[in-house]
Amino acid sequence: MRKKRDIILPLILLVLLIAASGIGAKLYIDGRATAASLRAELDASKESAALERSDFLRALADLESTLTEAKAERDGLAAELDALERRLAGVEDDALILEGEREDLAAQIKLLRVAIEDKDREIKALSDDIEYYNQLYATNIQAHGDAIGAIMTALEEEAPLRKIAKVDEDGNAVTLPEGRQAVREDEAYYYVYPELAIYYEDLATGYHFSYGEDKLFNSASLIKMPYVLWLLERVSTEEDLARERAEAAAAETTAEPETTAEPEATAAPETTADPETTTAPETTTAPETTAEPETTAELETTADPEITADPETTAAPETTAEPDTTAEPETTATLDTTAEPETTAEPEEEALPTMIFEDERFDLSRTFVYTEDAKRDGSGSIQFSEFGSEYTYRDLVELAIRKSDNVAFAELRRVFGYSDFYAFNTRLGVNSVRRNFYQITAADMAIYLRELHAFTGSDLNYGEALKSWLCSSAHTVMIPYGIYSYPVAHKYGWDTDAYHDAGIVYHDSPYLLVILTDLDDGGTEVDTYIRSVVKKVHALHKIICS
């Protein structure tokens, strides 16, 4: 009986999942289809959901049948127990029982009571499951279907129309792209229903809903996020290797302790106390320049900056041409530099060695100088700087994300190129950007966001920085404004045939959201519409989380 229950429970869960997907499973809808055909497809999915509900009810009936059988078995055990107890009490006609038989009966009664307790627990679990699944289907599934329906209505019926001029800037007549039909037109414009795509995914469970997820769009500045993600993953790896090289180099320079020039040898200046021979300290400083004795390397490497920075130690030979009294401070000064390692050495600095890069491109502390040749119009702030202004490459990475800076992004692409980025796309399974930098799909953008979520949650060098830059990224009028109660790590894109936003919403259960459109006019009407879709998706997410 328990084995049968173990089989039925997963079946119930499977049917529930199918019922949910029947209403909300990803519905790919070609943007060229009419609103009527889209509604017909949604109606068909509702009919499918009704059939799946009957499957659910049949499975639930099987579970109830199992419960009935369990109760019958429990009643049988109880009757058997009653008979044994009556016999043991001597109330039956053949009440004469030997002592051994009495012990055997007592043992059987004990086992029956345990079996009855087990059966009671099984009956309670079955009853609880039936109640839970009935409630789940009546509430969650219905709410889930309503949320999906609201999103579909917004996508297929409520979007503002896109205007397409009938004449281009050169005075040439414009025809509508193949497959696009004007909903209405006037003397100057065609008005067409926009191209739309959406991809939502709960990052905890993997549940997702998508619409037009494989449709190609102009990537616009949306592409800056995945490019920077790839770059920072690579830079982080290169920095770790650079630190290892620096540490190895430091270990090599300290690998020969106390082999030459013992510190006592620096006392030689005491024997050359004559002012005329005060040039001797210069010769006795040789052990300091020969940084081989690594017992004093800590002193010498930290003392060298002090020696070059301290005019007194270098000027002493010239000023000691006076009395012998000046020779003593010199000799004590040289002893002091070796006798007080605690004051001259700074272990904290030595614990952070300079990074040694094999490829200097990945050293983001390098400087970029803004010139007239580097000027790019469009988004960003560097274009308004004076020529000759300097930025580190880390600054460029940050500005490419936070300000969508075109100057910064152009310089990053000039230095780091495309081939490794395309290899990154291949590794992730991204198809649309594998060989074309200027197109993207909602499904591929979702892949980038999953990788972003993993990187920002694990990388110690740039994970938190990249998340912070994205959470403070410009143009917050779409996803962030639609869900203003939660942080959103997002990147927008706006260009010809493109008005997009994509990001990770840091709800109690984080989720990713991609919205791609060709509503390139932007503006209040478009922003308000996109925010309404965002809010509907957020409502669906709350149902999924519940």
Coordinates of C-alpha atoms in Angstrom, one line a residue:
M1 CA 0.0 0.0 0.0
R2 CA 2.8 2.4 0.9
K3 CA 4.6 1.6 -2.3
K4 CA 1.4 2.4 -4.3
R5 CA 1.2 5.7 -2.4
D6 CA 4.8 6.5 -3.2
I7 CA 4.0 6.0 -6.9
I8 CA 0.8 8.1 -6.9
L9 CA 2.3 11.1 -5.1
P10 CA 4.9 11.8 -7.7
L11 CA 2.2 11.3 -10.3
I12 CA 0.1 13.9 -8.7
L13 CA 3.0 16.4 -8.7
L14 CA 3.7 15.6 -12.3
V15 CA 0.1 16.2 -13.3
L16 CA 0.1 19.5 -11.4
L17 CA 3.2 20.6 -13.2
I18 CA 1.7 19.6 -16.5
A19 CA -1.5 21.5 -15.6
A20 CA 0.5 24.6 -14.8
S21 CA 2.5 24.4 -18.0
G22 CA -0.6 23.8 -20.0
I23 CA -1.8 27.3 -19.0
G24 CA 1.5 28.9 -18.7
A25 CA 4.0 26.8 -20.7
K26 CA 6.1 29.0 -22.9
L27 CA 3.9 30.2 -25.8
Y28 CA 6.0 31.2 -28.8
I29 CA 4.0 33.6 -30.9
D30 CA 5.3 34.9 -34.2
G31 CA 5.1 38.7 -34.2
R32 CA 3.6 38.6 -37.7
A33 CA 0.5 36.7 -36.4
T34 CA -2.7 38.7 -35.9
A35 CA -4.2 39.3 -32.5
A36 CA -7.1 37.0 -33.4
S37 CA -4.7 34.1 -34.1
L38 CA -2.9 34.8 -30.8
R39 CA -6.1 34.7 -28.9
A40 CA -7.1 31.4 -30.6
E41 CA -3.8 29.9 -29.5
L42 CA -4.4 31.0 -25.9
D43 CA -7.9 29.6 -26.0
A44 CA -6.5 26.3 -27.3
S45 CA -4.1 26.2 -24.3
K46 CA -7.1 26.7 -22.0
E47 CA -8.9 23.8 -23.6
S48 CA -5.7 21.7 -23.1
A49 CA -5.6 22.8 -19.5
A50 CA -9.2 21.6 -19.0
L51 CA -8.2 18.2 -20.3
E52 CA -5.2 18.1 -18.0
R53 CA -7.5 19.0 -15.1
S54 CA -9.5 15.8 -15.9
D55 CA -6.2 13.9 -15.7
F56 CA -5.5 15.5 -12.4
L57 CA -8.9 14.5 -11.1
R58 CA -8.4 10.9 -12.2
A59 CA -5.1 10.8 -10.4
L60 CA -6.7 12.3 -7.3
A61 CA -9.4 9.6 -7.5
D62 CA -6.7 7.0 -7.5
L63 CA -5.2 8.6 -4.4
E64 CA -8.7 8.6 -2.7
S65 CA -9.1 4.9 -3.6
T66 CA -5.8 4.1 -2.0
L67 CA -7.0 5.9 1.1
T68 CA -10.2 3.8 1.1
E69 CA -8.1 0.6 0.8
A70 CA -5.8 1.8 3.7
K71 CA -8.8 2.4 5.9
A72 CA -10.2 -1.1 5.1
E73 CA -6.9 -2.7 5.9
R74 CA -6.8 -0.7 9.2
D75 CA -10.3 -2.0 10.1
G76 CA -9.1 -5.6 9.3
L77 CA -6.1 -5.2 11.6
A78 CA -8.3 -3.7 14.3
A79 CA -10.8 -6.7 14.1
E80 CA -7.9 -9.2 14.3
L81 CA -6.5 -7.4 17.3
D82 CA -9.9 -7.4 19.0
A83 CA -10.2 -11.2 18.5
L84 CA -6.7 -11.9 19.9
E85 CA -7.4 -9.7 22.9
R86 CA -10.7 -11.5 23.7
R87 CA -8.9 -14.8 23.4
L88 CA -6.1 -13.7 25.7
A89 CA -8.6 -12.5 28.3
G90 CA -10.2 -16.0 28.4
V91 CA -13.7 -14.9 27.3
E92 CA -13.9 -17.4 24.4
D93 CA -15.2 -20.9 24.8
D94 CA -11.8 -22.5 24.3
A95 CA -10.3 -20.2 26.9
L96 CA -7.9 -22.8 28.3
I97 CA -4.5 -21.4 27.2
L98 CA -1.1 -22.7 28.0
E99 CA 1.4 -20.3 29.3
G100 CA 3.5 -20.5 26.1
E101 CA 0.5 -19.7 24.0
R102 CA -0.3 -16.7 26.2
E103 CA 3.1 -15.3 25.5
D104 CA 2.8 -15.9 21.8
L105 CA -0.6 -14.1 21.8
A106 CA 0.8 -11.2 23.7
A107 CA 3.6 -10.8 21.1
Q108 CA 1.1 -11.0 18.2
I109 CA -1.1 -8.3 19.8
K110 CA 1.9 -6.1 20.3
L111 CA 2.8 -6.4 16.6
L112 CA -0.8 -5.7 15.5
R113 CA -0.9 -2.5 17.6
V114 CA 2.3 -1.3 15.9
A115 CA 0.9 -2.2 12.5
I116 CA -2.3 -0.3 13.3
E117 CA -0.3 2.8 14.4
D118 CA 1.6 2.7 11.1
K119 CA -1.6 2.4 9.1
D120 CA -3.1 5.3 11.0
R121 CA -0.1 7.5 10.1
E122 CA -0.4 6.4 6.4
I123 CA -4.1 7.3 6.4
K124 CA -3.4 10.7 7.9
A125 CA -0.7 11.4 5.3
L126 CA -3.0 10.4 2.5
S127 CA -5.8 12.6 3.8
D128 CA -3.4 15.5 4.2
D129 CA -2.1 15.0 0.6
I130 CA -5.6 14.9 -0.8
E131 CA -6.6 18.1 1.0
Y132 CA -3.4 19.9 0.0
Y133 CA -3.6 19.0 -3.7
N134 CA -7.3 19.9 -3.8
Q135 CA -6.5 23.3 -2.4
L136 CA -3.4 23.7 -4.6
Y137 CA -5.3 23.0 -7.7
A138 CA -8.2 25.3 -6.7
T139 CA -6.0 28.2 -5.8
N140 CA -2.4 28.2 -7.3
I141 CA -3.3 26.7 -10.6
Q142 CA -6.2 29.1 -11.1
A143 CA -4.1 32.1 -10.0
H144 CA -1.3 30.9 -12.2
G145 CA -3.5 30.7 -15.2
D146 CA -5.0 34.1 -14.5
A147 CA -1.5 35.6 -14.3
I148 CA -0.4 34.1 -17.6
G149 CA -3.6 35.2 -19.2
A150 CA -3.0 38.8 -18.0
I151 CA 0.5 38.8 -19.5
M152 CA -0.6 37.4 -22.8
T153 CA -3.4 40.0 -23.1
A154 CA -0.8 42.7 -22.4
L155 CA 1.6 41.4 -25.0
E156 CA -0.9 40.7 -27.8
E157 CA -3.5 43.5 -27.4
E158 CA -2.3 46.3 -25.2
A159 CA 1.1 47.4 -26.7
P160 CA 1.3 50.9 -28.2
L161 CA 1.5 50.9 -32.0
R162 CA 4.8 51.6 -33.6
K163 CA 5.0 54.5 -36.2
I164 CA 6.9 53.9 -39.4
A165 CA 7.3 56.9 -41.7
K166 CA 6.1 56.5 -45.2
V167 CA 9.0 58.5 -46.6
D168 CA 12.6 58.3 -45.4
E169 CA 15.0 61.2 -44.9
D170 CA 16.0 61.2 -48.6
G171 CA 12.4 61.4 -49.8
N172 CA 12.2 57.8 -50.8
A173 CA 9.0 55.9 -50.3
V174 CA 9.1 53.3 -47.5
T175 CA 7.4 50.0 -47.7
L176 CA 6.6 47.9 -44.7
P177 CA 8.9 44.9 -43.9
E178 CA 7.7 41.6 -45.2
G179 CA 5.1 40.1 -42.9
R180 CA 4.3 43.4 -41.2
Q181 CA 0.8 44.8 -41.7
A182 CA -0.4 48.3 -40.8
V183 CA -3.2 48.4 -38.2
R184 CA -4.0 51.8 -39.5
E185 CA -2.2 54.6 -41.4
D186 CA -2.4 58.3 -42.1
E187 CA -0.6 60.6 -44.6
A188 CA 2.7 60.4 -42.9
Y189 CA 2.9 57.1 -41.0
Y190 CA 2.0 53.4 -41.0
Y191 CA 1.0 52.2 -37.5
V192 CA 2.0 48.6 -36.9
Y193 CA 1.8 46.3 -33.9
P194 CA 5.3 46.1 -32.4
E195 CA 7.6 43.2 -32.2
L196 CA 7.9 41.9 -28.6
A197 CA 9.7 39.2 -26.8
I198 CA 9.9 38.3 -23.1
Y199 CA 11.7 35.8 -21.0
Y200 CA 11.1 35.3 -17.2
E201 CA 12.8 32.7 -15.1
D202 CA 12.7 31.9 -11.3
L203 CA 16.4 31.4 -10.5
A204 CA 15.7 29.2 -7.6
T205 CA 13.4 26.7 -9.3
G206 CA 14.2 27.2 -13.0
Y207 CA 10.5 27.7 -13.8
H208 CA 10.2 30.0 -16.8
F209 CA 7.7 31.7 -19.1
S210 CA 8.7 33.0 -22.5
Y211 CA 7.1 34.7 -25.5
G212 CA 8.9 35.2 -28.8
E213 CA 12.1 34.1 -27.1
D214 CA 13.9 33.1 -30.3
K215 CA 13.0 36.2 -32.3
L216 CA 16.1 38.2 -33.4
F217 CA 16.3 41.9 -32.4
N218 CA 19.0 44.6 -32.8
S219 CA 21.1 44.1 -29.6
A220 CA 21.8 47.9 -29.2
S221 CA 23.6 48.7 -26.0
L222 CA 22.2 45.6 -24.3
I223 CA 25.3 43.8 -25.6
K224 CA 27.6 45.8 -23.4
M225 CA 26.6 43.7 -20.3
P226 CA 27.5 40.3 -21.7
Y227 CA 30.8 41.7 -23.2
V228 CA 31.8 43.2 -19.9
L229 CA 30.7 40.0 -18.1
W230 CA 33.1 38.0 -20.3
L231 CA 35.9 40.6 -19.9
L232 CA 35.7 40.7 -16.1
E233 CA 35.6 36.9 -15.9
R234 CA 38.8 36.9 -17.9
V235 CA 40.4 39.8 -16.0
S236 CA 39.6 38.2 -12.7
T237 CA 41.4 35.0 -13.8
E238 CA 44.4 36.9 -15.1
E239 CA 44.7 38.9 -11.9
D240 CA 44.7 35.7 -9.8
L241 CA 47.5 34.3 -12.0
A242 CA 49.3 37.7 -11.8
R243 CA 49.3 37.6 -8.0
E244 CA 50.6 34.0 -8.1
R245 CA 53.5 35.1 -10.3
A246 CA 54.3 38.0 -8.1
E247 CA 54.2 35.8 -5.0
A248 CA 56.4 33.2 -6.6
A249 CA 58.9 36.0 -7.7
A250 CA 58.9 37.3 -4.1
A251 CA 59.5 33.8 -2.8
E252 CA 62.5 33.4 -5.1
T253 CA 64.1 36.6 -4.0
T254 CA 63.8 35.5 -0.3
A255 CA 65.0 31.9 -0.9
E256 CA 68.7 32.3 0.4
P257 CA 68.6 33.3 4.1
E258 CA 71.8 34.6 5.9
T259 CA 74.3 33.5 3.3
T260 CA 76.2 36.7 2.8
A261 CA 77.0 40.0 4.5
E262 CA 76.0 39.4 8.1
P263 CA 74.5 42.4 9.7
E264 CA 77.5 42.8 12.0
A265 CA 79.6 43.6 8.9
T266 CA 77.8 46.9 8.7
A267 CA 79.7 47.9 11.9
A268 CA 82.7 48.5 9.7
P269 CA 82.1 52.2 9.5
E270 CA 83.2 52.4 13.2
T271 CA 86.8 51.6 12.2
T272 CA 86.7 54.3 9.5
A273 CA 85.6 57.1 11.8
D274 CA 88.0 59.6 10.2
P275 CA 86.0 62.3 8.3
E276 CA 88.2 61.8 5.3
T277 CA 87.3 58.1 5.2
T278 CA 83.6 58.7 5.6
T279 CA 83.1 57.6 2.0
A280 CA 83.5 54.1 3.4
P281 CA 79.8 53.9 4.4
E282 CA 79.1 54.2 0.7
T283 CA 81.2 51.0 0.1
T284 CA 79.7 49.3 3.2
T285 CA 76.2 50.0 1.8
A286 CA 77.0 47.5 -0.9
P287 CA 75.4 44.6 1.1
E288 CA 72.2 46.7 0.9
T289 CA 72.3 47.0 -2.8
T290 CA 73.2 43.3 -3.2
A291 CA 69.7 42.1 -2.2
E292 CA 70.8 38.4 -2.2
P293 CA 71.0 38.0 1.6
E294 CA 67.4 37.5 2.1
T295 CA 67.5 37.6 5.9
T296 CA 68.1 41.3 5.5
A297 CA 66.0 41.5 2.3
E298 CA 63.0 42.5 4.3
L299 CA 65.0 45.3 5.8
E300 CA 66.7 46.3 2.5
T301 CA 63.6 46.2 0.3
T302 CA 61.7 48.3 2.8
A303 CA 64.7 50.4 3.7
D304 CA 65.6 51.3 0.1
P305 CA 62.7 53.7 -0.3
E306 CA 63.7 55.4 2.9
I307 CA 67.3 55.7 1.9
T308 CA 66.5 57.3 -1.4
A309 CA 63.9 59.5 0.3
D310 CA 66.0 60.5 3.2
P311 CA 68.6 63.2 2.1
E312 CA 70.4 62.8 5.4
T313 CA 71.7 59.3 4.7
T314 CA 73.0 60.2 1.3
A315 CA 74.3 63.6 2.1
A316 CA 76.2 62.4 5.2
P317 CA 79.5 61.7 3.4
E318 CA 79.6 65.2 2.1
T319 CA 78.8 66.9 5.4
T320 CA 81.1 64.7 7.5
A321 CA 84.1 66.5 6.1
E322 CA 83.9 68.4 9.5
P323 CA 84.7 66.9 12.9
D324 CA 84.7 63.3 13.9
T325 CA 81.5 63.8 15.9
T326 CA 79.6 63.7 12.7
A327 CA 81.0 60.3 11.9
E328 CA 79.3 58.7 14.9
P329 CA 75.8 59.6 13.9
E330 CA 76.6 58.1 10.5
T331 CA 77.8 54.9 11.9
T332 CA 74.9 54.7 14.3
A333 CA 72.5 55.6 11.5
T334 CA 73.7 52.6 9.5
L335 CA 73.3 50.4 12.5
D336 CA 69.9 51.8 13.2
T337 CA 68.7 50.9 9.7
T338 CA 69.7 47.3 10.3
A339 CA 68.9 47.1 14.0
E340 CA 65.3 48.1 13.9
P341 CA 63.6 45.9 11.4
E342 CA 60.2 46.3 13.1
T343 CA 60.1 50.1 12.4
T344 CA 61.4 49.9 8.8
A345 CA 59.7 46.8 7.6
E346 CA 56.0 46.9 6.6
P347 CA 54.8 43.3 6.3
E348 CA 51.4 44.5 5.2
E349 CA 52.8 45.9 2.0
E350 CA 54.9 42.8 1.4
A351 CA 51.8 40.6 1.8
L352 CA 50.3 42.4 -1.2
P353 CA 52.9 42.0 -4.0
T354 CA 52.6 43.8 -7.3
M355 CA 50.8 41.7 -9.9
I356 CA 52.8 40.4 -12.8
F357 CA 50.8 40.1 -16.0
E358 CA 51.9 38.1 -19.0
D359 CA 49.4 40.1 -21.1
E360 CA 49.4 43.7 -19.9
R361 CA 46.1 44.3 -21.6
F362 CA 44.4 42.7 -18.6
D363 CA 45.9 45.2 -16.1
L364 CA 42.9 47.5 -15.6
S365 CA 45.0 50.0 -13.7
R366 CA 46.5 51.1 -17.0
T367 CA 45.6 54.6 -18.3
F368 CA 43.5 55.6 -21.3
V369 CA 43.8 59.1 -22.6
Y370 CA 40.7 60.5 -24.3
T371 CA 41.5 62.0 -27.7
E372 CA 39.5 63.3 -30.6
D373 CA 39.9 60.0 -32.5
A374 CA 38.3 58.2 -29.6
K375 CA 35.2 60.4 -29.6
R376 CA 31.8 58.6 -30.0
D377 CA 28.4 60.2 -30.0
G378 CA 25.4 58.7 -28.3
S379 CA 25.2 57.6 -24.7
G380 CA 27.9 58.2 -22.1
S381 CA 29.8 61.0 -20.4
I382 CA 33.4 60.7 -21.6
Q383 CA 32.4 62.4 -24.9
F384 CA 31.9 65.6 -23.0
S385 CA 35.3 65.5 -21.3
E386 CA 38.3 67.6 -22.5
F387 CA 40.7 65.9 -24.8
G388 CA 43.6 64.7 -22.8
S389 CA 41.4 63.5 -19.9
E390 CA 42.7 60.3 -18.3
Y391 CA 40.8 57.2 -17.2
T392 CA 41.9 53.8 -16.0
Y393 CA 40.6 50.8 -17.9
R394 CA 38.6 49.9 -14.8
D395 CA 36.9 53.3 -15.1
L396 CA 36.1 52.4 -18.7
V397 CA 34.5 49.1 -17.7
E398 CA 32.4 50.8 -15.0
L399 CA 31.3 53.6 -17.3
A400 CA 30.4 51.2 -20.1
I401 CA 27.9 49.6 -17.6
R402 CA 26.7 52.5 -15.5
K403 CA 26.5 55.1 -18.2
S404 CA 26.3 52.9 -21.2
D405 CA 29.3 54.9 -22.4
N406 CA 30.1 54.5 -26.1
V407 CA 33.6 55.9 -25.9
A408 CA 34.5 53.5 -23.1
F409 CA 32.9 50.5 -24.9
A410 CA 34.6 51.3 -28.2
E411 CA 38.0 51.4 -26.5
L412 CA 37.4 48.1 -24.7
R413 CA 36.5 46.4 -27.9
R414 CA 39.6 47.9 -29.6
V415 CA 41.9 46.5 -27.0
F416 CA 40.2 43.2 -26.2
G417 CA 38.6 42.3 -29.5
Y418 CA 35.9 39.8 -30.3
S419 CA 37.3 36.3 -30.8
D420 CA 37.5 35.4 -27.1
F421 CA 34.1 36.8 -26.5
Y422 CA 32.6 34.7 -29.3
A423 CA 34.3 31.7 -27.7
F424 CA 32.7 32.6 -24.5
N425 CA 29.3 32.6 -26.3
T426 CA 30.0 29.2 -27.7
R427 CA 30.8 27.9 -24.2
L428 CA 27.5 29.2 -22.8
G429 CA 25.4 27.9 -25.7
V430 CA 24.5 31.4 -27.0
N431 CA 23.6 31.2 -30.7
S432 CA 22.4 34.7 -31.8
V433 CA 25.6 36.5 -30.8
R434 CA 28.1 33.8 -31.7
R435 CA 29.1 35.5 -35.0
N436 CA 27.0 38.6 -35.1
F437 CA 27.7 41.3 -32.4
Y438 CA 24.6 43.3 -33.3
Q439 CA 21.7 40.9 -32.8
I440 CA 20.3 39.0 -29.9
T441 CA 17.3 36.9 -28.7
A442 CA 15.5 37.0 -25.4
A443 CA 16.5 33.3 -24.8
D444 CA 20.2 34.1 -25.3
M445 CA 20.0 37.2 -23.1
A446 CA 18.5 34.9 -20.4
I447 CA 21.6 32.7 -20.7
Y448 CA 23.8 35.7 -20.1
L449 CA 21.8 36.7 -17.0
R450 CA 22.2 33.2 -15.5
E451 CA 25.9 33.5 -16.0
L452 CA 25.9 37.0 -14.5
H453 CA 24.0 35.6 -11.4
A454 CA 26.6 32.9 -10.9
F455 CA 29.6 35.4 -11.4
T456 CA 28.3 38.1 -9.1
G457 CA 27.6 35.6 -6.4
S458 CA 31.0 33.9 -6.5
D459 CA 33.8 36.0 -7.9
L460 CA 35.9 37.7 -5.2
N461 CA 37.6 40.3 -7.5
Y462 CA 34.7 41.8 -9.5
G463 CA 31.5 40.1 -8.6
E464 CA 30.2 42.7 -6.1
A465 CA 31.5 45.6 -8.2
L466 CA 29.7 44.4 -11.4
K467 CA 26.5 43.9 -9.4
S468 CA 26.8 47.4 -7.9
W469 CA 27.4 49.0 -11.3
L470 CA 24.4 47.2 -12.9
C471 CA 22.1 48.1 -9.9
S472 CA 23.1 51.8 -10.5
S473 CA 22.9 51.6 -14.3
A474 CA 21.3 54.4 -16.2
H475 CA 17.8 54.5 -17.7
T476 CA 15.7 53.0 -14.9
V477 CA 12.3 53.7 -16.5
M478 CA 11.5 50.1 -17.4
I479 CA 12.2 47.1 -15.2
P480 CA 13.6 49.0 -12.1
Y481 CA 10.8 51.5 -12.1
G482 CA 8.2 48.8 -12.5
I483 CA 9.6 46.9 -9.5
Y484 CA 10.9 49.8 -7.4
S485 CA 10.7 47.9 -4.1
Y486 CA 13.6 45.6 -5.0
P487 CA 17.2 46.1 -6.4
V488 CA 17.6 45.3 -10.1
A489 CA 20.9 44.6 -11.7
H490 CA 20.0 45.6 -15.3
K491 CA 21.2 46.9 -18.6
Y492 CA 19.1 48.7 -21.2
G493 CA 19.5 49.1 -24.9
W494 CA 18.1 51.8 -27.2
D495 CA 18.8 52.2 -30.9
T496 CA 17.0 51.9 -34.3
D497 CA 14.4 49.1 -34.0
A498 CA 15.4 48.4 -30.4
Y499 CA 14.2 49.4 -27.0
H500 CA 15.1 46.8 -24.4
D501 CA 15.7 46.1 -20.8
A502 CA 17.1 43.0 -19.1
G503 CA 18.2 42.2 -15.6
I504 CA 18.0 40.3 -12.4
V505 CA 15.4 41.3 -9.8
Y506 CA 16.6 40.7 -6.3
H507 CA 13.3 39.6 -4.9
D508 CA 13.3 37.2 -1.8
S509 CA 13.5 34.6 -4.5
P510 CA 15.6 36.3 -7.3
Y511 CA 14.5 36.0 -10.9
L512 CA 15.6 37.2 -14.3
L513 CA 13.6 39.2 -16.8
V514 CA 14.2 40.1 -20.4
I515 CA 12.0 42.4 -22.4
L516 CA 12.9 43.1 -26.1
T517 CA 10.9 45.4 -28.3
D518 CA 11.3 47.4 -31.5
L519 CA 9.5 50.4 -30.0
D520 CA 12.4 52.7 -30.7
D521 CA 10.5 55.9 -30.1
G522 CA 10.6 55.3 -26.4
G523 CA 8.9 57.9 -24.4
T524 CA 6.2 58.0 -21.7
E525 CA 3.6 55.8 -23.4
V526 CA 6.1 53.1 -24.2
D527 CA 7.7 53.2 -20.8
T528 CA 4.3 53.0 -19.0
Y529 CA 3.3 50.0 -21.1
I530 CA 6.6 48.1 -20.5
R531 CA 6.2 48.8 -16.7
S532 CA 2.7 47.3 -16.8
V533 CA 4.1 44.1 -18.3
V534 CA 6.9 44.1 -15.7
K535 CA 4.3 44.3 -12.9
K536 CA 2.2 41.5 -14.4
V537 CA 5.3 39.3 -14.6
H538 CA 6.2 40.1 -11.0
A539 CA 2.6 39.1 -10.0
L540 CA 3.2 35.7 -11.7
H541 CA 6.5 35.3 -9.9
K542 CA 4.9 35.8 -6.5
I543 CA 2.4 33.1 -7.3
I544 CA 5.3 30.8 -8.3
C545 CA 7.1 31.5 -5.1
S546 CA 4.0 30.9 -3.0

